Amino acid sequence: MTEYAAGRVASEEFSTDAQEISRRLALTDEMRLIVMFEENFPSTGYIDGIPFLEPLQREGSSIDVLSLGKLKTLTDTTRRILHFFASIKDSVYPKLKQMTAPIKSFPEIQRRIESIMDKYGDIKDSASQALFDIRRDIRSKEAAISKRSQAILRDAQQAGIAAPDASINIRDGKFLIPVNSSAKRSLPGFVHDVSSSGKTTFIEPNEIVELENDIAELRFQEVREIQKILFEFSEFLRPYIPDLLEGARFVGEMDFLMAKAQTALDFIAGMPVISTDGSLSLRKARHPLLEKALKREGREIVPLTINLTDSKRILLISGPNAGGKSVCLKTCGLLQYMFQWGMLIPTSESSELMVFDRIAVSIGDDQNLENDLSTYSSFLSDMRQMLSCADSRTLVLIDEFGSGTEPAAGGAIAEAILSEIDSRGVYGVITTHYTNLKLYASGAQTHVTNGAMLYDSAKIAPMFKLEIGLPGNSFAFELARKMKLPEAIVKDAEARAGEEFVGIERNLRKIARNRRVLDEKIQKIKHTDKHLEGLTEKYQKELEDIKEQRKTILDAARKEAEDIVKGAGKQVEKTIRDIKLAQAAKEETKAARAELQGFLGALEQRKTKEKKTHDEYIDRKIAQLQKRNAKTRPAQEKEQKSEPLKVGEKVRIKDSGMVGEVARISAKSATVIVGNISSTLAPSKLERISSNEFRETSRKVFKAVEQKQDSAISERKLNFSPELDVRGERLSDALDIVVRYIDDAIMLNMGSVRIIHGKGTGVLREEIQKYLRTIPGLSVRDEDIRNGGTGVTIVEL
């Protein structure tokens, strides 16, 4: 909105200072949030104050009426911005609030301006007593002119020198009497005009001329008095000019940041992380201009993901023409420049970008007839300049690397240049069709990695997706067939290219196809392993449950059998007593008792044998499961331990035994989420564990808290209203009601509530929302304008 902000856009430069970039990004991100969510932040009133304030520093200079109106707007905008930041906590928008620290508001200047100028931008009559008197006299003279003109017209009509239906004409501020041209000398005055027919003459009477001369003199006095008032105000203002200039620059900076924030919203951009470990990671990146162009055509952009690390820092992209190679390169370069300029970029906010000292670019054809530069000469010129400054703090972007000359020589020169920039630690994105460069990137000793633009060979159409780790295929012969080139010519071309070239291209396609099949199989195997692991755990648990149930059933059966046997024993004892009473022989009685004991012993022996047989069977089954797990687990653990940790894997911290999940990993550090805590450690201090171990350990460490709910709470939940009306309440009473209401809402686990406080002066809304923002876990916003707007606050719990 201001020339100052437009100048800042033009003068802002690519920064190589990580702290400065971080400051610029933080300011823009905070302003983005303000533009999105803060209705109270001033969105109008941003004007340039520097052009009219700087001249006022000279002694004897004076402000004009137009500049006074601008100063009024400027001071009011400054006051509103300062009031906004004063009303929020320091931690909400810390960087922007820090900018307001040296800025002052000017209530006395605003009061003086209010006493001089009205809301329409005119000087008030009450600005001085002299001006009041002058304007009163002007109004009196103007009323006298109107009255006297009417009287002269009536006299002329009565005298017959003016038509009965004639009226006073006002032309250029002069009151003119229309009279008959034949009688024009009957009315003394100045002739100003004659009608087209010549029958009517328009005369300004002498009496009116004298009154108008008086008014003209009063107008001159009015102008002189206004100049005097403005001069006196300028003298009063001069000591404040340095602070006012600082405030004007502050308002301009706010306008500049609002422009950057609005651009970020238009691009759906976020704030990336500044990388400190030598990695560059663009996740779901989108070229902002291409995205806009595609949207106009009703098409969606395909997001791009690029990962460069200290070990693989140059990405060599190959693939078919019109497959998106150059778009990937330009997206990477443009977003890197935007980032170091201080703009939010259209990527995921988890993206990490390095800070480079320079970006070296070779894109397009710079051939020049005047300088005798061909396409390839201009390419070599670019390479010479690039090599003169390329180092580990340089990002190189080269499109169609090595093209423009004989392929064998061009490919060799390109490979030599690539090897040189690789040895210097340069980061870069390069596109090419040369097979020798793809083979160079496949070498284990290089810091270059291949990237392929995927192509649907069935549909003969590009997919615009980048896959890192594979070389791309040009699909030249397939494209020729798609463009309906005669088949005989295509086959002849394949023959001329040679079996070796066609074989390489075919093998590249085969590798890409096999890679996709392999990835699908790996995912399937992982899914199957996980399923089998779950089944094994399930069956093992079921066997243990069966063993427990068997023990319970057998114990019950044993007890029942023992009861039966005891009953039988009693019966036998009774029989023996009966025998004794019957005078039976002693030997017969002894034999009967021995037979009974033998029966009891045999029963106990059988019971023990059955128990042992069942226990052995179940123990054998459990041992088989454990043995099967023991066979597979060491191999899996050995294979897993030899692999580097990946994001999403479960790990144990060796020192503490705590378990967690890997959230971010690099060569030197790993970020692990343990419960609700994020911790950064060296990968050597972590060991990979299975999902089962993670679950078991988590159950022990993070045992769920048992909850019991009182019946009174259930009753309160049924009677709880999701809407609270505090209109008409005093501020302190309203706050007490809101405090209790929010406590109840949290205790009853409500999702959201509405608090109706009305609009009024806005104090009740402001204080209630200020309190609500102090409670963790709450989000506060105004209701939609159709449902109450700022008169209702929505609280999400």
Tab-separated table of C-alpha atoms in Angstrom, residues 240-478:
chain	number	residue	atom	x	y	z
A	240	TYR	CA	8.770	15.326	17.290
A	241	ILE	CA	9.888	14.836	13.651
A	242	PRO	CA	12.668	12.217	14.360
A	243	ASP	CA	10.222	10.047	16.339
A	244	LEU	CA	7.520	10.553	13.719
A	245	LEU	CA	9.942	9.466	10.969
A	246	GLU	CA	10.737	6.333	12.999
A	247	GLY	CA	7.000	5.662	13.311
A	248	ALA	CA	6.511	6.208	9.561
A	249	ARG	CA	9.245	3.662	8.795
A	250	PHE	CA	7.623	1.253	11.272
A	251	VAL	CA	4.252	1.572	9.525
A	252	GLY	CA	6.003	0.987	6.184
A	253	GLU	CA	7.670	-2.154	7.588
A	254	MET	CA	4.290	-3.440	8.750
A	255	ASP	CA	2.953	-2.866	5.228
A	256	PHE	CA	5.978	-4.709	3.765
A	257	LEU	CA	5.451	-7.677	6.116
A	258	MET	CA	1.721	-7.746	5.365
A	259	ALA	CA	2.537	-7.979	1.643
A	260	LYS	CA	4.887	-10.906	2.315
A	261	ALA	CA	2.279	-12.565	4.548
A	262	GLN	CA	-0.480	-12.154	1.966
A	263	THR	CA	1.799	-13.628	-0.708
A	264	ALA	CA	2.458	-16.606	1.588
A	265	LEU	CA	-1.291	-17.109	2.013
A	266	ASP	CA	-1.816	-16.889	-1.755
A	267	PHE	CA	0.886	-19.531	-2.285
A	268	ILE	CA	-0.279	-21.657	0.714
A	269	ALA	CA	3.296	-21.349	1.986
A	270	GLY	CA	4.914	-22.335	5.277
A	271	MET	CA	8.108	-21.667	7.232
A	272	PRO	CA	10.832	-24.289	6.644
A	273	VAL	CA	13.562	-25.316	9.095
A	274	ILE	CA	17.138	-24.050	8.677
A	275	SER	CA	19.306	-27.163	8.297
A	276	THR	CA	22.434	-27.454	10.435
A	277	ASP	CA	23.590	-30.975	9.490
A	278	GLY	CA	24.422	-30.480	5.810
A	279	SER	CA	21.107	-31.786	4.470
A	280	LEU	CA	18.651	-30.136	2.079
A	281	SER	CA	15.160	-31.600	2.172
A	282	LEU	CA	12.239	-30.203	0.189
A	283	ARG	CA	9.028	-32.048	1.037
A	284	LYS	CA	5.883	-31.624	-1.074
A	285	ALA	CA	7.378	-28.560	-2.770
A	286	ARG	CA	5.345	-26.708	-5.413
A	287	HIS	CA	6.447	-24.142	-7.985
A	288	PRO	CA	4.159	-21.190	-7.102
A	289	LEU	CA	3.850	-19.757	-10.627
A	290	LEU	CA	3.298	-23.139	-12.258
A	291	GLU	CA	0.670	-23.973	-9.642
A	292	LYS	CA	-1.238	-20.767	-10.444
A	293	ALA	CA	-1.060	-21.452	-14.184
A	294	LEU	CA	-2.328	-25.017	-13.717
A	295	LYS	CA	-5.175	-23.847	-11.469
A	296	ARG	CA	-6.386	-21.515	-14.199
A	297	GLU	CA	-6.610	-24.608	-16.423
A	298	GLY	CA	-8.370	-26.616	-13.710
A	299	ARG	CA	-5.385	-28.949	-13.169
A	300	GLU	CA	-3.494	-29.955	-10.012
A	301	ILE	CA	0.267	-29.651	-9.567
A	302	VAL	CA	2.276	-32.754	-8.595
A	303	PRO	CA	4.314	-31.923	-5.439
A	304	LEU	CA	8.051	-32.535	-5.498
A	305	THR	CA	10.232	-34.128	-2.801
A	306	ILE	CA	14.036	-33.778	-2.953
A	307	ASN	CA	16.531	-34.993	-0.334
A	308	LEU	CA	20.225	-34.067	-0.542
A	309	THR	CA	22.643	-35.083	2.208
A	310	ASP	CA	26.328	-34.649	2.936
A	311	SER	CA	26.974	-38.057	1.349
A	312	LYS	CA	24.722	-37.533	-1.702
A	313	ARG	CA	24.630	-33.792	-2.312
A	314	ILE	CA	24.197	-33.590	-6.128
A	315	LEU	CA	21.000	-34.837	-7.760
A	316	LEU	CA	21.322	-35.844	-11.440
A	317	ILE	CA	17.825	-35.941	-12.960
A	318	SER	CA	17.221	-37.788	-16.219
A	319	GLY	CA	14.103	-38.813	-18.059
A	320	PRO	CA	12.001	-38.041	-21.133
A	321	ASN	CA	11.581	-34.589	-22.621
A	322	ALA	CA	8.602	-32.653	-21.223
A	323	GLY	CA	8.676	-35.015	-18.238
A	324	GLY	CA	9.282	-32.301	-15.614
A	325	LYS	CA	13.102	-32.329	-15.195
A	326	SER	CA	13.508	-28.568	-15.665
A	327	VAL	CA	10.494	-27.869	-13.443
A	328	CYS	CA	12.169	-29.850	-10.611
A	329	LEU	CA	15.389	-27.882	-11.063
A	330	LYS	CA	13.643	-24.501	-11.220
A	331	THR	CA	11.408	-25.317	-8.252
A	332	CYS	CA	14.455	-26.159	-6.135
A	333	GLY	CA	16.304	-22.986	-7.205
A	334	LEU	CA	13.341	-20.628	-6.851
A	335	LEU	CA	12.320	-21.913	-3.399
A	336	GLN	CA	15.938	-21.729	-2.172
A	337	TYR	CA	16.144	-18.101	-3.319
A	338	MET	CA	12.754	-17.230	-1.790
A	339	PHE	CA	13.891	-18.839	1.476
A	340	GLN	CA	17.148	-16.845	1.643
A	341	TRP	CA	15.288	-13.677	0.619
A	342	GLY	CA	13.001	-14.127	3.619
A	343	MET	CA	9.769	-15.445	2.083
A	344	LEU	CA	7.726	-18.394	3.278
A	345	ILE	CA	7.821	-21.133	0.655
A	346	PRO	CA	5.119	-23.486	-0.726
A	347	THR	CA	6.346	-26.712	0.893
A	348	SER	CA	5.635	-28.795	3.952
A	349	GLU	CA	6.807	-26.984	7.100
A	350	SER	CA	8.982	-30.021	7.902
A	351	SER	CA	11.230	-29.111	4.944
A	352	GLU	CA	14.862	-28.281	5.820
A	353	LEU	CA	16.985	-25.912	3.730
A	354	MET	CA	20.655	-25.032	3.966
A	355	VAL	CA	22.049	-21.498	3.749
A	356	PHE	CA	24.256	-21.034	0.682
A	357	ASP	CA	26.593	-18.162	-0.150
A	358	ARG	CA	25.580	-18.219	-3.807
A	359	ILE	CA	23.343	-19.978	-6.337
A	360	ALA	CA	25.088	-20.626	-9.668
A	361	VAL	CA	22.650	-21.137	-12.543
A	362	SER	CA	22.967	-22.321	-16.138
A	363	ILE	CA	19.514	-22.527	-17.697
A	364	GLY	CA	18.547	-21.824	-21.300
A	365	ASP	CA	20.444	-20.756	-24.392
A	366	ASP	CA	22.667	-17.647	-24.086
A	367	GLN	CA	23.989	-17.657	-27.633
A	368	ASN	CA	24.948	-14.164	-28.845
A	369	LEU	CA	25.794	-13.248	-32.450
A	370	GLU	CA	27.524	-9.984	-31.455
A	371	ASN	CA	29.910	-11.781	-29.061
A	372	ASP	CA	30.290	-14.762	-31.418
A	373	LEU	CA	28.857	-17.134	-28.769
A	374	SER	CA	27.177	-20.347	-29.933
A	375	THR	CA	24.897	-22.426	-27.729
A	376	TYR	CA	27.749	-24.655	-26.555
A	377	SER	CA	30.170	-21.728	-26.218
A	378	SER	CA	27.741	-19.954	-23.933
A	379	PHE	CA	27.405	-23.198	-21.910
A	380	LEU	CA	31.187	-23.465	-21.514
A	381	SER	CA	31.318	-19.780	-20.541
A	382	ASP	CA	28.740	-20.481	-17.814
A	383	MET	CA	30.780	-23.474	-16.616
A	384	ARG	CA	33.983	-21.385	-16.436
A	385	GLN	CA	32.266	-18.769	-14.278
A	386	MET	CA	30.632	-21.473	-12.160
A	387	LEU	CA	33.933	-23.288	-11.520
A	388	SER	CA	35.617	-20.023	-10.550
A	389	CYS	CA	33.419	-19.703	-7.443
A	390	ALA	CA	32.051	-23.211	-6.746
A	391	ASP	CA	32.642	-24.515	-3.226
A	392	SER	CA	30.784	-26.299	-0.428
A	393	ARG	CA	28.656	-23.162	0.130
A	394	THR	CA	27.427	-23.111	-3.488
A	395	LEU	CA	24.210	-24.495	-4.978
A	396	VAL	CA	24.556	-25.194	-8.721
A	397	LEU	CA	21.596	-25.596	-11.061
A	398	ILE	CA	22.437	-26.820	-14.569
A	399	ASP	CA	19.761	-27.623	-17.147
A	400	GLU	CA	20.481	-30.029	-20.052
A	401	PHE	CA	24.051	-30.599	-18.848
A	402	GLY	CA	26.551	-30.988	-21.722
A	403	SER	CA	24.086	-30.662	-24.607
A	404	GLY	CA	24.756	-28.546	-27.685
A	405	THR	CA	27.727	-30.362	-29.177
A	406	GLU	CA	28.855	-33.788	-30.417
A	407	PRO	CA	27.518	-36.280	-27.787
A	408	ALA	CA	30.731	-38.222	-27.100
A	409	ALA	CA	32.848	-35.109	-26.546
A	410	GLY	CA	30.050	-33.232	-24.811
A	411	GLY	CA	29.396	-36.146	-22.471
A	412	ALA	CA	33.106	-36.470	-21.615
A	413	ILE	CA	33.475	-32.739	-20.856
A	414	ALA	CA	30.264	-32.801	-18.793
A	415	GLU	CA	31.523	-35.806	-16.796
A	416	ALA	CA	34.844	-34.069	-16.119
A	417	ILE	CA	33.045	-30.914	-14.908
A	418	LEU	CA	30.690	-33.028	-12.767
A	419	SER	CA	33.643	-34.831	-11.201
A	420	GLU	CA	35.329	-31.500	-10.412
A	421	ILE	CA	32.306	-29.883	-8.732
A	422	ASP	CA	31.679	-33.170	-6.887
A	423	SER	CA	35.205	-33.054	-5.452
A	424	ARG	CA	34.664	-29.463	-4.248
A	425	GLY	CA	31.717	-30.392	-2.024
A	426	VAL	CA	29.194	-28.489	-4.138
A	427	TYR	CA	25.441	-29.075	-3.759
A	428	GLY	CA	23.365	-29.109	-6.907
A	429	VAL	CA	20.492	-30.223	-9.119
A	430	ILE	CA	21.443	-31.117	-12.698
A	431	THR	CA	19.341	-32.413	-15.599
A	432	THR	CA	20.779	-34.486	-18.451
A	433	HIS	CA	20.197	-37.190	-21.069
A	434	TYR	CA	23.795	-38.490	-21.137
A	435	THR	CA	24.195	-42.159	-20.189
A	436	ASN	CA	27.819	-41.753	-19.059
A	437	LEU	CA	26.685	-39.186	-16.434
A	438	LYS	CA	24.025	-41.613	-15.164
A	439	LEU	CA	26.711	-44.302	-14.833
A	440	TYR	CA	28.988	-41.837	-12.992
A	441	ALA	CA	26.157	-41.063	-10.528
A	442	SER	CA	25.677	-44.812	-9.939
A	443	GLY	CA	29.242	-45.118	-8.588
A	444	ALA	CA	29.549	-45.829	-4.873
A	445	GLN	CA	32.490	-43.422	-4.418
A	446	THR	CA	30.717	-40.318	-5.779
A	447	HIS	CA	28.512	-37.816	-3.959
A	448	VAL	CA	26.071	-37.793	-6.895
A	449	THR	CA	22.742	-39.635	-6.923
A	450	ASN	CA	20.484	-40.430	-9.854
A	451	GLY	CA	16.921	-39.212	-10.077
A	452	ALA	CA	14.319	-40.364	-12.601
A	453	MET	CA	11.231	-38.578	-13.855
A	454	LEU	CA	8.654	-41.368	-13.907
A	455	TYR	CA	6.917	-42.185	-17.163
A	456	ASP	CA	3.836	-44.291	-17.850
A	457	SER	CA	5.153	-46.510	-20.652
A	458	ALA	CA	1.691	-48.016	-21.171
A	459	LYS	CA	0.054	-44.645	-21.821
A	460	ILE	CA	3.252	-43.043	-23.212
A	461	ALA	CA	2.664	-40.072	-20.891
A	462	PRO	CA	4.811	-38.387	-18.220
A	463	MET	CA	3.760	-38.785	-14.562
A	464	PHE	CA	5.726	-35.680	-13.361
A	465	LYS	CA	6.949	-37.624	-10.331
A	466	LEU	CA	10.587	-37.723	-9.225
A	467	GLU	CA	12.075	-40.966	-7.906
A	468	ILE	CA	15.521	-40.621	-6.361
A	469	GLY	CA	18.018	-43.475	-6.676
A	470	LEU	CA	17.177	-44.587	-10.218
A	471	PRO	CA	18.435	-43.232	-13.561
A	472	GLY	CA	15.748	-42.053	-15.960
A	473	ASN	CA	14.951	-43.278	-19.458
A	474	SER	CA	14.582	-40.903	-22.416
A	475	PHE	CA	11.809	-43.010	-24.026
A	476	ALA	CA	12.854	-41.435	-27.349
A	477	PHE	CA	11.742	-44.396	-29.488
A	478	GLU	CA	8.425	-44.716	-27.601
